[in-house]
């Protein structure tokens, strides 16, 4: 039986990845600071542990796993990474995790490791035009990410690729572009725009309004979780080390995203644009390289994924409400 380790298995993407690996027949160990809040883990073994602690990392990486997925990070949406208040923690925590996991894998002679980098590593100066951002993989240098989160991702990408060169490892590096779907964070300050829009619209009264940060003309693309997992597995098992974008090319403005969710809800809700943490002015995945190297690109329309996500978040809100009111 093949074995896999998922670091960050208590998180959004890690939780979905564990499910997929189990469906494929893997024996799976998950590790995280916490269990997933939204779903029971399907991992065969789930270790609650801090990957900043090298002793714990060596205990968790106690065998030659066939595949290791390193998703653990100190991360969140614009409200977490663009305020500046979490910069030291984000850099220290995530870099320490990556240094520890990679070193322990090398010592166990584990070869195949997936690392989740982010589109946040792309230079700010190429993402100032909301209609025409440049996120081609080879536009990464000269480096100029707009957040410390992005700088840490860039450092760690280089770390994984250095282990490939110096130790013959088979690390695979993806640059995820804003992943969304059920069982993701939707409140508490770390949520990203798709979940935030769903929560705000679900809570809004008919005839009310929702707050959207900025003028709403900033652009992004959003990738549904199932396609993120598909791309992750395809890359990990390919001969291509990356870095490569895993994202959607369906770019929308944030106001268009908000309007889409309002339409899904069927409510009469207005958009109120307010000041907030913004990040880059425009961002979109560029899928030429992934198409060329893996012969696969994501294709699911944003609307389909947002319908599913809205239903799930609305259901979570209703459940919390019913629990509180005792019904
Ligand atoms: P998430 O926050 O839901 O999952 C990350 C998990 O890592 C959390 O469960 C957290 O508890 C765990 N973790 C943090 N510090 C830890 C530590 N010291 N020891 C053990 N576990 C620790 O985030 P996600 O959306 O599932 O993202 C997974 C990975 O993908 C992250 O590396 C993230 O930076 C990257 N990424 C995600 C997106 C996205 O849109 N979701 C975009 C780009 C990159
Ligand atoms: N989170 C959030 N909440 N964003 C909002 C809101 C809101 O209520 N209203 C408007 N926005 C705007 C933000 O100001 C930002 O301009 C845009 O929506 C997208 O915000 P996020 O989805 O939070 O983050 P991001 O796209 O800037 O960055 C995310 O994606 C990266 C990969 O592409 C983050 O999750 C990063 O951690 C991730 O690496």
PDB file of N, CA and C in Angstrom, residues 207-254:
ATOM      1  N   UNK A 207     -33.045  43.525   0.822  1.00  0.00           N
ATOM      2  CA  UNK A 207     -33.132  44.994   0.803  1.00  0.00           C
ATOM      3  C   UNK A 207     -31.949  45.655   1.505  1.00  0.00           C
ATOM      4  N   UNK A 208     -31.039  44.854   2.084  1.00  0.00           N
ATOM      5  CA  UNK A 208     -29.876  45.402   2.800  1.00  0.00           C
ATOM      6  C   UNK A 208     -28.672  45.570   1.888  1.00  0.00           C
ATOM      7  N   UNK A 209     -27.495  45.706   2.498  1.00  0.00           N
ATOM      8  CA  UNK A 209     -26.287  45.815   1.683  1.00  0.00           C
ATOM      9  C   UNK A 209     -25.125  45.043   2.321  1.00  0.00           C
ATOM     10  N   UNK A 210     -24.051  44.856   1.546  1.00  0.00           N
ATOM     11  CA  UNK A 210     -22.837  44.220   2.069  1.00  0.00           C
ATOM     12  C   UNK A 210     -21.647  45.138   1.807  1.00  0.00           C
ATOM     13  N   UNK A 211     -20.661  45.051   2.702  1.00  0.00           N
ATOM     14  CA  UNK A 211     -19.435  45.830   2.523  1.00  0.00           C
ATOM     15  C   UNK A 211     -18.445  45.033   1.683  1.00  0.00           C
ATOM     16  N   UNK A 212     -17.878  45.685   0.675  1.00  0.00           N
ATOM     17  CA  UNK A 212     -16.823  45.092  -0.150  1.00  0.00           C
ATOM     18  C   UNK A 212     -15.627  46.043  -0.097  1.00  0.00           C
ATOM     19  N   UNK A 213     -14.460  45.517   0.276  1.00  0.00           N
ATOM     20  CA  UNK A 213     -13.274  46.360   0.458  1.00  0.00           C
ATOM     21  C   UNK A 213     -12.775  46.917  -0.871  1.00  0.00           C
ATOM     22  N   UNK A 214     -12.381  48.180  -0.837  1.00  0.00           N
ATOM     23  CA  UNK A 214     -11.833  48.829  -2.033  1.00  0.00           C
ATOM     24  C   UNK A 214     -12.952  49.335  -2.932  1.00  0.00           C
ATOM     25  N   UNK A 215     -12.544  49.740  -4.155  1.00  0.00           N
ATOM     26  CA  UNK A 215     -13.578  50.221  -5.084  1.00  0.00           C
ATOM     27  C   UNK A 215     -14.244  49.064  -5.829  1.00  0.00           C
ATOM     28  N   UNK A 216     -13.799  47.848  -5.551  1.00  0.00           N
ATOM     29  CA  UNK A 216     -14.419  46.657  -6.147  1.00  0.00           C
ATOM     30  C   UNK A 216     -13.968  46.400  -7.568  1.00  0.00           C
ATOM     31  N   UNK A 217     -13.109  47.272  -8.101  1.00  0.00           N
ATOM     32  CA  UNK A 217     -12.641  47.095  -9.491  1.00  0.00           C
ATOM     33  C   UNK A 217     -11.344  46.285  -9.540  1.00  0.00           C
ATOM     34  N   UNK A 218     -10.754  45.962  -8.370  1.00  0.00           N
ATOM     35  CA  UNK A 218      -9.574  45.095  -8.380  1.00  0.00           C
ATOM     36  C   UNK A 218      -9.987  43.701  -8.878  1.00  0.00           C
ATOM     37  N   UNK A 219      -9.076  43.031  -9.568  1.00  0.00           N
ATOM     38  CA  UNK A 219      -9.430  41.746 -10.197  1.00  0.00           C
ATOM     39  C   UNK A 219      -8.669  40.567  -9.566  1.00  0.00           C
ATOM     40  N   UNK A 220      -9.300  39.398  -9.645  1.00  0.00           N
ATOM     41  CA  UNK A 220      -8.698  38.142  -9.193  1.00  0.00           C
ATOM     42  C   UNK A 220      -9.305  37.000 -10.018  1.00  0.00           C
ATOM     43  N   UNK A 221      -8.658  35.827  -9.936  1.00  0.00           N
ATOM     44  CA  UNK A 221      -9.329  34.600 -10.392  1.00  0.00           C
ATOM     45  C   UNK A 221      -9.350  33.639  -9.215  1.00  0.00           C
ATOM     46  N   UNK A 222     -10.316  32.747  -9.223  1.00  0.00           N
ATOM     47  CA  UNK A 222     -10.537  31.845  -8.085  1.00  0.00           C
ATOM     48  C   UNK A 222     -10.666  30.415  -8.603  1.00  0.00           C
ATOM     49  N   UNK A 223      -9.975  29.503  -7.938  1.00  0.00           N
ATOM     50  CA  UNK A 223      -9.984  28.102  -8.405  1.00  0.00           C
ATOM     51  C   UNK A 223     -10.731  27.214  -7.417  1.00  0.00           C
ATOM     52  N   UNK A 224     -11.645  26.420  -7.954  1.00  0.00           N
ATOM     53  CA  UNK A 224     -12.432  25.520  -7.100  1.00  0.00           C
ATOM     54  C   UNK A 224     -11.536  24.391  -6.562  1.00  0.00           C
ATOM     55  N   UNK A 225     -11.811  24.005  -5.326  1.00  0.00           N
ATOM     56  CA  UNK A 225     -10.948  23.069  -4.597  1.00  0.00           C
ATOM     57  C   UNK A 225     -10.701  21.742  -5.346  1.00  0.00           C
ATOM     58  N   UNK A 226     -11.727  21.192  -5.999  1.00  0.00           N
ATOM     59  CA  UNK A 226     -11.524  19.887  -6.656  1.00  0.00           C
ATOM     60  C   UNK A 226     -10.453  19.978  -7.743  1.00  0.00           C
ATOM     61  N   UNK A 227     -10.454  21.114  -8.465  1.00  0.00           N
ATOM     62  CA  UNK A 227      -9.452  21.262  -9.534  1.00  0.00           C
ATOM     63  C   UNK A 227      -8.069  21.548  -8.950  1.00  0.00           C
ATOM     64  N   UNK A 228      -8.044  22.196  -7.795  1.00  0.00           N
ATOM     65  CA  UNK A 228      -6.761  22.408  -7.105  1.00  0.00           C
ATOM     66  C   UNK A 228      -6.142  21.061  -6.733  1.00  0.00           C
ATOM     67  N   UNK A 229      -6.972  20.166  -6.199  1.00  0.00           N
ATOM     68  CA  UNK A 229      -6.461  18.846  -5.786  1.00  0.00           C
ATOM     69  C   UNK A 229      -6.006  18.046  -7.016  1.00  0.00           C
ATOM     70  N   UNK A 230      -6.795  18.120  -8.077  1.00  0.00           N
ATOM     71  CA  UNK A 230      -6.433  17.403  -9.314  1.00  0.00           C
ATOM     72  C   UNK A 230      -5.066  17.884  -9.828  1.00  0.00           C
ATOM     73  N   UNK A 231      -4.901  19.200  -9.878  1.00  0.00           N
ATOM     74  CA  UNK A 231      -3.633  19.764 -10.365  1.00  0.00           C
ATOM     75  C   UNK A 231      -2.474  19.399  -9.455  1.00  0.00           C
ATOM     76  N   UNK A 232      -2.732  19.411  -8.161  1.00  0.00           N
ATOM     77  CA  UNK A 232      -1.687  19.089  -7.178  1.00  0.00           C
ATOM     78  C   UNK A 232      -1.180  17.661  -7.382  1.00  0.00           C
ATOM     79  N   UNK A 233      -2.096  16.715  -7.544  1.00  0.00           N
ATOM     80  CA  UNK A 233      -1.679  15.314  -7.718  1.00  0.00           C
ATOM     81  C   UNK A 233      -0.978  15.116  -9.064  1.00  0.00           C
ATOM     82  N   UNK A 234      -1.523  15.746 -10.083  1.00  0.00           N
ATOM     83  CA  UNK A 234      -0.896  15.602 -11.411  1.00  0.00           C
ATOM     84  C   UNK A 234       0.534  16.147 -11.393  1.00  0.00           C
ATOM     85  N   UNK A 235       0.723  17.301 -10.749  1.00  0.00           N
ATOM     86  CA  UNK A 235       2.074  17.880 -10.705  1.00  0.00           C
ATOM     87  C   UNK A 235       3.008  16.999  -9.879  1.00  0.00           C
ATOM     88  N   UNK A 236       2.533  16.572  -8.709  1.00  0.00           N
ATOM     89  CA  UNK A 236       3.391  15.778  -7.813  1.00  0.00           C
ATOM     90  C   UNK A 236       3.916  14.531  -8.519  1.00  0.00           C
ATOM     91  N   UNK A 237       3.066  13.923  -9.328  1.00  0.00           N
ATOM     92  CA  UNK A 237       3.440  12.646  -9.953  1.00  0.00           C
ATOM     93  C   UNK A 237       4.055  12.840 -11.336  1.00  0.00           C
ATOM     94  N   UNK A 238       4.281  14.083 -11.727  1.00  0.00           N
ATOM     95  CA  UNK A 238       4.851  14.352 -13.055  1.00  0.00           C
ATOM     96  C   UNK A 238       6.373  14.454 -12.974  1.00  0.00           C
ATOM     97  N   UNK A 239       6.976  14.647 -14.131  1.00  0.00           N
ATOM     98  CA  UNK A 239       8.425  14.835 -14.188  1.00  0.00           C
ATOM     99  C   UNK A 239       8.810  16.307 -14.101  1.00  0.00           C
ATOM    100  N   UNK A 240       7.823  17.168 -13.993  1.00  0.00           N
ATOM    101  CA  UNK A 240       8.077  18.612 -14.019  1.00  0.00           C
ATOM    102  C   UNK A 240       8.149  19.166 -12.597  1.00  0.00           C
ATOM    103  N   UNK A 241       9.253  19.811 -12.250  1.00  0.00           N
ATOM    104  CA  UNK A 241       9.430  20.303 -10.881  1.00  0.00           C
ATOM    105  C   UNK A 241       8.664  21.593 -10.618  1.00  0.00           C
ATOM    106  N   UNK A 242       8.350  22.361 -11.687  1.00  0.00           N
ATOM    107  CA  UNK A 242       7.755  23.676 -11.487  1.00  0.00           C
ATOM    108  C   UNK A 242       8.836  24.712 -11.274  1.00  0.00           C
ATOM    109  N   UNK A 243       8.514  25.865 -10.687  1.00  0.00           N
ATOM    110  CA  UNK A 243       7.205  26.278 -10.196  1.00  0.00           C
ATOM    111  C   UNK A 243       6.207  26.482 -11.333  1.00  0.00           C
ATOM    112  N   UNK A 244       4.936  26.143 -11.031  1.00  0.00           N
ATOM    113  CA  UNK A 244       3.896  26.288 -12.037  1.00  0.00           C
ATOM    114  C   UNK A 244       2.615  26.791 -11.377  1.00  0.00           C
ATOM    115  N   UNK A 245       1.888  27.641 -12.107  1.00  0.00           N
ATOM    116  CA  UNK A 245       0.605  28.136 -11.591  1.00  0.00           C
ATOM    117  C   UNK A 245      -0.420  27.020 -11.528  1.00  0.00           C
ATOM    118  N   UNK A 246      -1.152  26.955 -10.434  1.00  0.00           N
ATOM    119  CA  UNK A 246      -2.375  26.150 -10.384  1.00  0.00           C
ATOM    120  C   UNK A 246      -3.477  27.141 -10.031  1.00  0.00           C
ATOM    121  N   UNK A 247      -4.216  27.541 -11.045  1.00  0.00           N
ATOM    122  CA  UNK A 247      -5.235  28.565 -10.843  1.00  0.00           C
ATOM    123  C   UNK A 247      -6.193  28.589 -12.014  1.00  0.00           C
ATOM    124  N   UNK A 248      -7.191  29.449 -11.891  1.00  0.00           N
ATOM    125  CA  UNK A 248      -8.171  29.628 -12.960  1.00  0.00           C
ATOM    126  C   UNK A 248      -7.796  30.852 -13.779  1.00  0.00           C
ATOM    127  N   UNK A 249      -8.181  30.850 -15.052  1.00  0.00           N
ATOM    128  CA  UNK A 249      -7.948  32.031 -15.899  1.00  0.00           C
ATOM    129  C   UNK A 249      -9.215  32.867 -16.048  1.00  0.00           C
ATOM    130  N   UNK A 250     -10.255  32.520 -15.267  1.00  0.00           N
ATOM    131  CA  UNK A 250     -11.525  33.280 -15.364  1.00  0.00           C
ATOM    132  C   UNK A 250     -11.458  34.478 -14.413  1.00  0.00           C
ATOM    133  N   UNK A 251     -10.911  35.576 -14.907  1.00  0.00           N
ATOM    134  CA  UNK A 251     -10.689  36.747 -14.046  1.00  0.00           C
ATOM    135  C   UNK A 251     -11.965  37.569 -13.919  1.00  0.00           C
ATOM    136  N   UNK A 252     -12.255  38.001 -12.687  1.00  0.00           N
ATOM    137  CA  UNK A 252     -13.426  38.865 -12.437  1.00  0.00           C
ATOM    138  C   UNK A 252     -13.010  40.006 -11.516  1.00  0.00           C
ATOM    139  N   UNK A 253     -13.799  41.086 -11.518  1.00  0.00           N
ATOM    140  CA  UNK A 253     -13.584  42.116 -10.495  1.00  0.00           C
ATOM    141  C   UNK A 253     -14.229  41.598  -9.204  1.00  0.00           C
ATOM    142  N   UNK A 254     -13.818  42.194  -8.084  1.00  0.00           N
ATOM    143  CA  UNK A 254     -14.380  41.751  -6.805  1.00  0.00           C
ATOM    144  C   UNK A 254     -15.861  42.142  -6.713  1.00  0.00           C
TER     145      UNK A 254
END
